mmCIF file of C-alpha atoms and ligand atoms in Angstrom:
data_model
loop_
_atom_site.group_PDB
_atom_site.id
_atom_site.type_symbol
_atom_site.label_atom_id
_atom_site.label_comp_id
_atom_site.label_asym_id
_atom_site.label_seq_id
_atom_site.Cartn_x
_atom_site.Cartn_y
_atom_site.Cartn_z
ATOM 1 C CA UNK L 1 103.496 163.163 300.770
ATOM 2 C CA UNK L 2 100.074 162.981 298.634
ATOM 3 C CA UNK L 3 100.210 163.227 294.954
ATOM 4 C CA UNK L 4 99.160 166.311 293.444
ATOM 5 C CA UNK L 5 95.589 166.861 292.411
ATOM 6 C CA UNK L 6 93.851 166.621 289.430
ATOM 7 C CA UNK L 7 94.260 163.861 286.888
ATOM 8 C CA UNK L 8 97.406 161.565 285.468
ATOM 9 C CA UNK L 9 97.795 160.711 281.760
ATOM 10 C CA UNK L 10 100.075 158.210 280.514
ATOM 11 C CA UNK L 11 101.199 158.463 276.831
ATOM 12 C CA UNK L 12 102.421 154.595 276.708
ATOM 13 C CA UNK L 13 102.351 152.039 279.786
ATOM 14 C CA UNK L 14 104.490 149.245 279.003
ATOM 15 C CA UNK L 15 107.367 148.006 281.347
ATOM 16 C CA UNK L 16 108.578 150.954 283.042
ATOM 17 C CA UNK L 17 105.033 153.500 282.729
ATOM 18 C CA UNK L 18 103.059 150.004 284.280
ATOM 19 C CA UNK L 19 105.235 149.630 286.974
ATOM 20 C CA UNK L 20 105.440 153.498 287.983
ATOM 21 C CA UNK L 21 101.762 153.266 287.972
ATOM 22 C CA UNK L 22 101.317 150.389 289.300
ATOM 23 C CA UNK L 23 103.420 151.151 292.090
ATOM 24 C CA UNK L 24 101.666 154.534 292.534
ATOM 25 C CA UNK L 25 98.240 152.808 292.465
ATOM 26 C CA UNK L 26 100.021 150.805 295.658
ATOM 27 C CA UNK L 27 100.782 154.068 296.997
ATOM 28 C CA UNK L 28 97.311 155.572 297.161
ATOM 29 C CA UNK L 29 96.958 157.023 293.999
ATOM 30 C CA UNK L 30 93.298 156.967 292.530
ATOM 31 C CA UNK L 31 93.170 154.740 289.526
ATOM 32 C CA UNK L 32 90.000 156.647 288.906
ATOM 33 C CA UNK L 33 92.092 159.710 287.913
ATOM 34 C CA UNK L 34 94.287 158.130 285.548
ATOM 35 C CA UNK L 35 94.199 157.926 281.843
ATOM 36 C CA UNK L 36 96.643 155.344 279.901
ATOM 37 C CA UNK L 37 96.631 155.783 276.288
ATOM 38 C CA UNK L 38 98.073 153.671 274.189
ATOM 39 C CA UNK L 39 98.320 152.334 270.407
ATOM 40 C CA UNK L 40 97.194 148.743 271.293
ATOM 41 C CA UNK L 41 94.689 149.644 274.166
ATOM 42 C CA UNK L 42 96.285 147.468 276.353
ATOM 43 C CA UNK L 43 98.388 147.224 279.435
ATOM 44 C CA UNK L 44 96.836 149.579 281.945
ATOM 45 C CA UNK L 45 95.956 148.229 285.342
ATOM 46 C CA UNK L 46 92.439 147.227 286.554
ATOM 47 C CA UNK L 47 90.396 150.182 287.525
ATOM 48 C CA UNK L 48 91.843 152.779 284.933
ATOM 49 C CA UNK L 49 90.531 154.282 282.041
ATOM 50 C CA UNK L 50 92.376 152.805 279.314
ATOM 51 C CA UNK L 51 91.913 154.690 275.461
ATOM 52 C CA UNK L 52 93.959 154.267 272.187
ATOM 53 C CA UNK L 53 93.080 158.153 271.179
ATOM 54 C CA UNK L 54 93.467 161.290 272.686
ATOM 55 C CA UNK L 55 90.111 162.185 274.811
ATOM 56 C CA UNK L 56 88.023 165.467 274.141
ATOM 57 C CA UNK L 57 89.017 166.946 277.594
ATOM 58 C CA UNK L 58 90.742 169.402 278.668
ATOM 59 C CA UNK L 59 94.767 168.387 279.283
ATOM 60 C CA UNK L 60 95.418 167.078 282.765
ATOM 61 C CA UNK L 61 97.055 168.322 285.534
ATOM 62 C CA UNK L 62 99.691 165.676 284.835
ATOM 63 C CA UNK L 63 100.855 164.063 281.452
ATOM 64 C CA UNK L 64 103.522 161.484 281.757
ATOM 65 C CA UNK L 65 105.736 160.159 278.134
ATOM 66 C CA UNK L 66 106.452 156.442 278.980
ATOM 67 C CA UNK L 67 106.954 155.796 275.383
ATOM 68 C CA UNK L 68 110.050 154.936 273.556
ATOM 69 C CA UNK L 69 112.415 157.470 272.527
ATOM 70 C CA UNK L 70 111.938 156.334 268.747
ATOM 71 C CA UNK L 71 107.851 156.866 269.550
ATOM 72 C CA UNK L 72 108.361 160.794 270.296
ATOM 73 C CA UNK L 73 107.013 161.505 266.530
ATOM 74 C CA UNK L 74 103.783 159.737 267.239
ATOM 75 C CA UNK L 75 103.144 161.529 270.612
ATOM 76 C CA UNK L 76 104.096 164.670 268.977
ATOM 77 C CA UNK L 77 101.220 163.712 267.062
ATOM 78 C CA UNK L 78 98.839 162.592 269.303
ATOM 79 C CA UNK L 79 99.115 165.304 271.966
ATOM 80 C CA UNK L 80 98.747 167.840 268.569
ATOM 81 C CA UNK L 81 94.910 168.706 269.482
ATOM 82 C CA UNK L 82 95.068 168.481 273.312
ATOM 83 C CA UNK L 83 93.116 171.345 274.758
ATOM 84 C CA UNK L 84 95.451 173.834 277.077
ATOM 85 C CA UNK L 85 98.039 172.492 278.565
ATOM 86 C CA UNK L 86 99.297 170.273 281.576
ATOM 87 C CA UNK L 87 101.030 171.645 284.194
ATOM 88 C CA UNK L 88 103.412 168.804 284.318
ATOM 89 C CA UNK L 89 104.336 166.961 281.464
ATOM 90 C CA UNK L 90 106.800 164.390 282.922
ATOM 91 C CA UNK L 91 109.272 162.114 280.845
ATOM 92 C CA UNK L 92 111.121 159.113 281.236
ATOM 93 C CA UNK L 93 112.129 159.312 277.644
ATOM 94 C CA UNK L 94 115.596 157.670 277.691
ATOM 95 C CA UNK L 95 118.176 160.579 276.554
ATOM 96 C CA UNK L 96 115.762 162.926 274.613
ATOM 97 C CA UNK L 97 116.818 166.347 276.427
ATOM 98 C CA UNK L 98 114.354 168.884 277.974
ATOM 99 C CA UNK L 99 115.190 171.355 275.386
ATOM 100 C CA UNK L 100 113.817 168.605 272.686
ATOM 101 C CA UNK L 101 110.727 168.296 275.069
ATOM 102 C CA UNK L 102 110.385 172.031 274.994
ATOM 103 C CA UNK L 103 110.169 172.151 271.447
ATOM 104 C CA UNK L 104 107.626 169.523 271.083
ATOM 105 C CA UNK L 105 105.081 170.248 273.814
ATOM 106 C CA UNK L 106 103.744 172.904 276.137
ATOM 107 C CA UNK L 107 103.499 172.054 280.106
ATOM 108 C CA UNK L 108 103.706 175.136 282.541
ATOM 109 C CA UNK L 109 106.910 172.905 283.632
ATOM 110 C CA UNK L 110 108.844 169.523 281.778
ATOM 111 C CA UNK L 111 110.478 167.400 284.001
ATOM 112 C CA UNK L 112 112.583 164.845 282.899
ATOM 113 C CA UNK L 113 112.456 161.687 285.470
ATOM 114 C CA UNK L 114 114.811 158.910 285.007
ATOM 115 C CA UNK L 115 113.542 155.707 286.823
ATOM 116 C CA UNK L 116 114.388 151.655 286.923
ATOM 117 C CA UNK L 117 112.931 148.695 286.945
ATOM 118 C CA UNK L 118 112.758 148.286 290.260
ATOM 119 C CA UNK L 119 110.416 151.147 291.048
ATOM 120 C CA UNK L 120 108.121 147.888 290.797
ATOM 121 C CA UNK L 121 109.074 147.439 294.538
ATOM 122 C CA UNK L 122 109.113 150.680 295.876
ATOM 123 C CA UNK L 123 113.402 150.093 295.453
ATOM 124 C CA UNK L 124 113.920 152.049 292.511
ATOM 125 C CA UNK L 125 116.222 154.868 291.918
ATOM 126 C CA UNK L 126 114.748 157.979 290.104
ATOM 127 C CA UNK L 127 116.522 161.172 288.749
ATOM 128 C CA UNK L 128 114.663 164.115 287.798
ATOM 129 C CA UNK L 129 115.879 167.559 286.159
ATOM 130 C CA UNK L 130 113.995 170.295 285.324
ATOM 131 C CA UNK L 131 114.478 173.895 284.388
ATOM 132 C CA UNK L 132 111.766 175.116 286.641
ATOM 133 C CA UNK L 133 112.499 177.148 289.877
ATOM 134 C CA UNK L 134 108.852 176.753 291.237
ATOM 135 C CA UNK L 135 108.968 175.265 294.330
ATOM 136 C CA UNK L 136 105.359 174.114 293.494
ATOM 137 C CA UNK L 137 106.327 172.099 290.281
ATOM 138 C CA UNK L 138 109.250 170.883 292.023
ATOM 139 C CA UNK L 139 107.364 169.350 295.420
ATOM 140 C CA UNK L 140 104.745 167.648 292.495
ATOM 141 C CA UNK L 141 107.283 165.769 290.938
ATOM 142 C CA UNK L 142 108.614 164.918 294.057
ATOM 143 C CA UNK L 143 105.611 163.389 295.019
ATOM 144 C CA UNK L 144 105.243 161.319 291.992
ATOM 145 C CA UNK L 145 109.292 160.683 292.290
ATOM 146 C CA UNK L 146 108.892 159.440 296.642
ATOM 147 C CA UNK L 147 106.551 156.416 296.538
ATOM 148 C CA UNK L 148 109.492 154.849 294.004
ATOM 149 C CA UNK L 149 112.215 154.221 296.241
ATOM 150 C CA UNK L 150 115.118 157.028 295.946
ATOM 151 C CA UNK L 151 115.491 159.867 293.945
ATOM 152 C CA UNK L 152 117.424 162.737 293.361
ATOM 153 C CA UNK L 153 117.767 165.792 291.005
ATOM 154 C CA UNK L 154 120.920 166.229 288.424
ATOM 155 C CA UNK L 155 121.810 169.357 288.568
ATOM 156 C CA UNK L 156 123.798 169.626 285.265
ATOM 157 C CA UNK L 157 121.363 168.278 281.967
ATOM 158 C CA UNK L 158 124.772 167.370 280.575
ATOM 159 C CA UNK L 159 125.324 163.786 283.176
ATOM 160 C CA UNK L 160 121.669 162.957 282.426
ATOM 161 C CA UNK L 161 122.404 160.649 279.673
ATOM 162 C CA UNK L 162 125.218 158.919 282.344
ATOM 163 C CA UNK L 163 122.844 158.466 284.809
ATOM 164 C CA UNK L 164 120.548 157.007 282.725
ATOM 165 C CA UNK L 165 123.510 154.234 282.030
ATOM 166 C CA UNK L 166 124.060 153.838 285.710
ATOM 167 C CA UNK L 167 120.946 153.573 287.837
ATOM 168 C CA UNK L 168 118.402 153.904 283.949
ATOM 169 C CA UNK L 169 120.178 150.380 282.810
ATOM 170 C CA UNK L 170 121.918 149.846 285.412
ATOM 171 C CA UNK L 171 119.236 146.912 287.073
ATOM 172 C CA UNK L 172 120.188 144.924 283.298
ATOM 173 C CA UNK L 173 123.775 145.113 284.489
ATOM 174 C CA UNK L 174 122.795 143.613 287.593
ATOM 175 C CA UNK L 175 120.586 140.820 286.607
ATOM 176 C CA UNK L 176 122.937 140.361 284.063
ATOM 177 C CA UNK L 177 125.940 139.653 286.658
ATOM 178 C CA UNK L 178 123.564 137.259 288.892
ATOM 179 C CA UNK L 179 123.176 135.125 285.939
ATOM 180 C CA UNK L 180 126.887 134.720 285.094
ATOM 181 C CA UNK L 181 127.437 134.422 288.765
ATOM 182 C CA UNK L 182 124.934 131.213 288.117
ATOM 183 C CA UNK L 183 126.377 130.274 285.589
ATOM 184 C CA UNK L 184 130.328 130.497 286.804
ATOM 185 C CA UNK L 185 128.924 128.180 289.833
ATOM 186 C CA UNK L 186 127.190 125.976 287.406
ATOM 187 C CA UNK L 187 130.557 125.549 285.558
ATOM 188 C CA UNK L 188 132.312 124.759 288.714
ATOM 189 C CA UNK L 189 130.015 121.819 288.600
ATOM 190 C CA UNK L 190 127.214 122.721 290.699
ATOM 191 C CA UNK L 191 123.533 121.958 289.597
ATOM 192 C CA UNK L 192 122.192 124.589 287.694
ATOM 193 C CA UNK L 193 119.132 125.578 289.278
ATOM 194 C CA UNK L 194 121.352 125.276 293.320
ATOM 195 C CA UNK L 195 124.078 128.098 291.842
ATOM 196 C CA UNK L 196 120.849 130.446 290.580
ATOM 197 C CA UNK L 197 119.831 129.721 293.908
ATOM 198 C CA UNK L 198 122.702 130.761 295.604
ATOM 199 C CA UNK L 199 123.425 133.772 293.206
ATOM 200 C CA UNK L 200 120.774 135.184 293.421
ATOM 201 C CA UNK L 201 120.445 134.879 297.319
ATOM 202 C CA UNK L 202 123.750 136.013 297.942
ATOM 203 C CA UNK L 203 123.382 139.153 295.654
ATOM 204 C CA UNK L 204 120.159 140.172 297.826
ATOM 205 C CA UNK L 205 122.261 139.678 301.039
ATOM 206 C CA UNK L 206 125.304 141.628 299.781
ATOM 207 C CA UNK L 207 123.164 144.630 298.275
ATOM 208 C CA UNK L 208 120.602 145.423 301.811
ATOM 209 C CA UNK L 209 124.279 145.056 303.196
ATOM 210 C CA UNK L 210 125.653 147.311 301.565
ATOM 211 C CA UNK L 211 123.503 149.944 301.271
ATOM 212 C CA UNK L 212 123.091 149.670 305.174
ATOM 213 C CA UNK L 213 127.019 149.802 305.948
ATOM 214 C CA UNK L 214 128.967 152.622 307.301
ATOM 215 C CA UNK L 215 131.483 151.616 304.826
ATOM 216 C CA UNK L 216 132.414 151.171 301.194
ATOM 217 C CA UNK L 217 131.565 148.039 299.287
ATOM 218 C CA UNK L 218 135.639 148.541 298.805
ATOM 219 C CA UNK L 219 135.992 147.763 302.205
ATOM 220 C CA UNK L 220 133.383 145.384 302.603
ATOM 221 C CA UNK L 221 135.119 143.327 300.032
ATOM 222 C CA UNK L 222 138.046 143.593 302.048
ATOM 223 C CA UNK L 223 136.216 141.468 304.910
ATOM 224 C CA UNK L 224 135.332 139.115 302.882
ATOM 225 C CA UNK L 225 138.858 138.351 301.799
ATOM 226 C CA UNK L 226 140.678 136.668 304.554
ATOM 227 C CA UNK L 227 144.520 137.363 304.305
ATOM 228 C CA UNK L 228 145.745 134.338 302.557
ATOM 229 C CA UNK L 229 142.350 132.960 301.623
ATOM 230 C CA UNK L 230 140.513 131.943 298.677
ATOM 231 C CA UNK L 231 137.910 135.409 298.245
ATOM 232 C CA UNK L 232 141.470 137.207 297.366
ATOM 233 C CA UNK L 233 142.316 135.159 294.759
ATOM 234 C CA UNK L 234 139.085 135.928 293.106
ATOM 235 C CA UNK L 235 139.418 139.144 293.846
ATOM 236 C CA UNK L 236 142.625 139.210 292.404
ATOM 237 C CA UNK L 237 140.938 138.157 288.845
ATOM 238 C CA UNK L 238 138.364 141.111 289.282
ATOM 239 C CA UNK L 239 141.172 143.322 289.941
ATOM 240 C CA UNK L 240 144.279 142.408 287.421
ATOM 241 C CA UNK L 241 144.493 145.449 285.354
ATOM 242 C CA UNK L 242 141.104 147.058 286.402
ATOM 243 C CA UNK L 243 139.467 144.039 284.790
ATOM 244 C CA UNK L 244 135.999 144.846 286.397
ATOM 245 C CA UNK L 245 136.211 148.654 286.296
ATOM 246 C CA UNK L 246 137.632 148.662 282.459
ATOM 247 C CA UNK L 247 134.416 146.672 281.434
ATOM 248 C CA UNK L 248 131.752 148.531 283.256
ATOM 249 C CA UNK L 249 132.940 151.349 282.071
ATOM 250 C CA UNK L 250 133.377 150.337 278.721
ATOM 251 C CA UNK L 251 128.941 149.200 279.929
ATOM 252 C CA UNK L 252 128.142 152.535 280.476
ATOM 253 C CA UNK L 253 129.773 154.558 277.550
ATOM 254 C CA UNK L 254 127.859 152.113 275.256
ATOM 255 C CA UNK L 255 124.692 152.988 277.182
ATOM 256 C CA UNK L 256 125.049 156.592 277.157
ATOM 257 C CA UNK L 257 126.705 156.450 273.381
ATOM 258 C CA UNK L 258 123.221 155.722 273.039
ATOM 259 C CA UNK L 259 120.729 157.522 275.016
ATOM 260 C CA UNK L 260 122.888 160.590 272.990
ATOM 261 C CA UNK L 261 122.457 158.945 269.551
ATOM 262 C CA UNK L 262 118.144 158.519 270.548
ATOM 263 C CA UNK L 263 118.585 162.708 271.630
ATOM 264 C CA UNK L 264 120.054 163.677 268.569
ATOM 265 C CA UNK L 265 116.826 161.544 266.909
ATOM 266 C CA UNK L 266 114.445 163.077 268.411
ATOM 267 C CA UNK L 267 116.111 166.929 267.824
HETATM 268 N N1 NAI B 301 112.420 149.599 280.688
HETATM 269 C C1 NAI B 301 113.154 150.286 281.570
HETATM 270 O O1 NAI B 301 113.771 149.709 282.496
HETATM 271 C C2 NAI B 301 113.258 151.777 281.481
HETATM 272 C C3 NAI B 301 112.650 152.483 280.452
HETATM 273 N N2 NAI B 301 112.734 153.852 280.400
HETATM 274 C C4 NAI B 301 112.063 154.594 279.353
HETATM 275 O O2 NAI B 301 110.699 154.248 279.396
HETATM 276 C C5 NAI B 301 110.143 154.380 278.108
HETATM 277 C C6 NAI B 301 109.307 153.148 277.800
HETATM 278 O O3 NAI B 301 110.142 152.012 277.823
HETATM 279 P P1 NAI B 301 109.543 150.575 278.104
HETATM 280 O O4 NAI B 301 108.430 150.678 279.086
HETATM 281 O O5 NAI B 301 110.698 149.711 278.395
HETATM 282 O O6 NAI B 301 108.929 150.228 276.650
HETATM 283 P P2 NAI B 301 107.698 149.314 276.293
HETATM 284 O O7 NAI B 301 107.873 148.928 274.871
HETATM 285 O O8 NAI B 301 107.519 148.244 277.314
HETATM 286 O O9 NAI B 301 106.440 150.307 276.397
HETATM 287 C C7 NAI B 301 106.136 151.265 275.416
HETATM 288 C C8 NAI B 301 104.680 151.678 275.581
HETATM 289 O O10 NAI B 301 104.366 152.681 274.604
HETATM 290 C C9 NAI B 301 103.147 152.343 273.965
HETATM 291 N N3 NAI B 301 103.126 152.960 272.642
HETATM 292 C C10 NAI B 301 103.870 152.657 271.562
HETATM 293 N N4 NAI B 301 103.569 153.463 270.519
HETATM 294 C C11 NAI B 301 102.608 154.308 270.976
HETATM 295 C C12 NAI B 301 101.893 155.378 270.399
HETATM 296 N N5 NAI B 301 102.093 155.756 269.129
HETATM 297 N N6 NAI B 301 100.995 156.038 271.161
HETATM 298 C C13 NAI B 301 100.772 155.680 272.445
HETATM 299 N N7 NAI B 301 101.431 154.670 273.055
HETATM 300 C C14 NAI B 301 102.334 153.998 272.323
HETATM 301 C C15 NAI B 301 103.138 150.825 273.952
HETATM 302 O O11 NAI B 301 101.814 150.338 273.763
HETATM 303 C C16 NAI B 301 103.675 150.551 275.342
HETATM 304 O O12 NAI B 301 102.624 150.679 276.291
HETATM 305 C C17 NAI B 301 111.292 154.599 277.136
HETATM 306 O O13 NAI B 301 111.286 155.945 276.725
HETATM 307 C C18 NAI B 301 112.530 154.275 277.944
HETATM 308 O O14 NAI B 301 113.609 155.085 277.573
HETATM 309 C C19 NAI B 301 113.382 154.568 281.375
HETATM 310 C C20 NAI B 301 113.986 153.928 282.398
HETATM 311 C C21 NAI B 301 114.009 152.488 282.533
HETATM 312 O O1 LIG B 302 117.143 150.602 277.394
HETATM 313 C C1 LIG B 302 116.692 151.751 277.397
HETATM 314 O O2 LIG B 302 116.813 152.484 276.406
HETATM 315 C C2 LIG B 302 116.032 152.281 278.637
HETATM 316 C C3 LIG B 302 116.796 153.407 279.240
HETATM 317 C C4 LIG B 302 117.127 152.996 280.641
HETATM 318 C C5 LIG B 302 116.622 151.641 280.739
HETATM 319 N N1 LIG B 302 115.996 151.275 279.667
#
């Protein structure tokens, strides 16, 4: 799948807009027909045109938000005297809606794209809605969406803010519980830098084999624990009283809380 013509704009191009980019750059892309703009003038990969103000040329075929949420004001502002209008205008603004985005700019379609951190890779996970019908619009976003691991489209605006917890934050979660893995093991006794080690390796094991299995990570779990053994016991922590369940989701209503308190902001 090659990326649609004509030429890419980022608004902002921190951690998540650099590694999109860079990660399309990877992919083929032609850093000669991007255009970051930022406040500081910095962070754009080698080879594209980076700008702290709004060129005097016409708007692009693509224009990507990879600001913050709390920013929106400022590229309200900024995109103010563009000239026409792009026929994308993609965001990855954590929670601000499409009917917010609507208000605020013109594109011939909006698309919102939710992606993570590990886009970096070509692993990421990226969810997209749109309002648009046009097959067109929809295979262009796809084509940005492909080259960063798997993505899908919501179909109801109303779960974008919870999939923004899950697979938007969800990486944070995940480094998060390799580091207390660590540091249980380093509690246990074991030298600290052996149980990052070991965390870490065994969380890269246990995730390709999951996501290749014919089963559940339920089950899996299940074949870990050997009737009578010690992996139950554990297990049995995890489990009293939906300990792990109760605090992940407890995780993800504070996330999404949120990306619906930065919506209503930027209304
Ligand atoms: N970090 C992550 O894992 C994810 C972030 N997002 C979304 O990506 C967006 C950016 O987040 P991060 O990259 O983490 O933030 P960041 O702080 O790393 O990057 C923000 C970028 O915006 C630029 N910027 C700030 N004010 C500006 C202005 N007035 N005009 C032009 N550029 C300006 C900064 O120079 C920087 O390049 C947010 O909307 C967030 O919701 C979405 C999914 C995952
Ligand atoms: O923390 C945030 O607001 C963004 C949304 C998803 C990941 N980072």
């Amino acid at each position: 799948m090659s990326f649609p013509a004509g030429p890419l704009w980022l608004i902002g191009c921190g951690n998540m807009g650099g590694a999109m980019l860079r990660r399309w750059l990877a992919a083929g892309l032609d850093p000669a027909s991007v255009t970051v703009i930022t406040r500081s003038g910095t962070g754009a990969p080698a080879g594209v045109r980076s700008l702290t103000a709004l060129p005097d040329e016409a708007a692009p075929a693509t224009l990507m938000l990879a600001l913050k949420p709390q920013q929106i004001d400022a590229a309200q502002a900024l995109l103010a005297p563009l000239q026409g209008q792009p026929q994308m205008l993609l965001s990855i603004l954590a929670g601000v809606d499409h009917a917010a985005l609507s208000a605020r700019f013109t594109a011939d379609t909006i698309v919102r794209a939710m992606p993570n951190l590990p886009v970096a890779i070509g692993k990421g996970v990226t969810s997209l809605y749109t309002y648009t019908e046009s097959e067109d619009a929809i295979a262009a976003a796809e084509a940005f969406a492909a080259p960063l691991g798997h993505y899908e489209w919501i179909a109801d605006e109303a779960h974008f803010d919870a999939v923004t917890a899950l697979a938007g934050s969800g990486p944070g979660f995940v480094f998060r519980f390799a580091d207390a893995l660590a540091q249980a093991g380093a509690a246990l006794g074991l030298p600290v830098d052996q149980a990052a080690r070991l965390a870490m390796a065994t969380l890269e094991g246990s995730a390709i084999m999951a996501a290749d299995a014919d089963v559940s990570p339920a089950v899996l779990a299940d074949r870990v624990a050997s009737p009578g053994g010690s992996t139950r016991e554990g297990l049995n922590v995890l489990d009293r009283d939906e300990a792990l369940v109760t605090l992940l989701t407890e995780t993800l209503t504070a996330s999404e809380r949120r990306n619906a308190e930065m919506a209503a902001a930027a209304r």
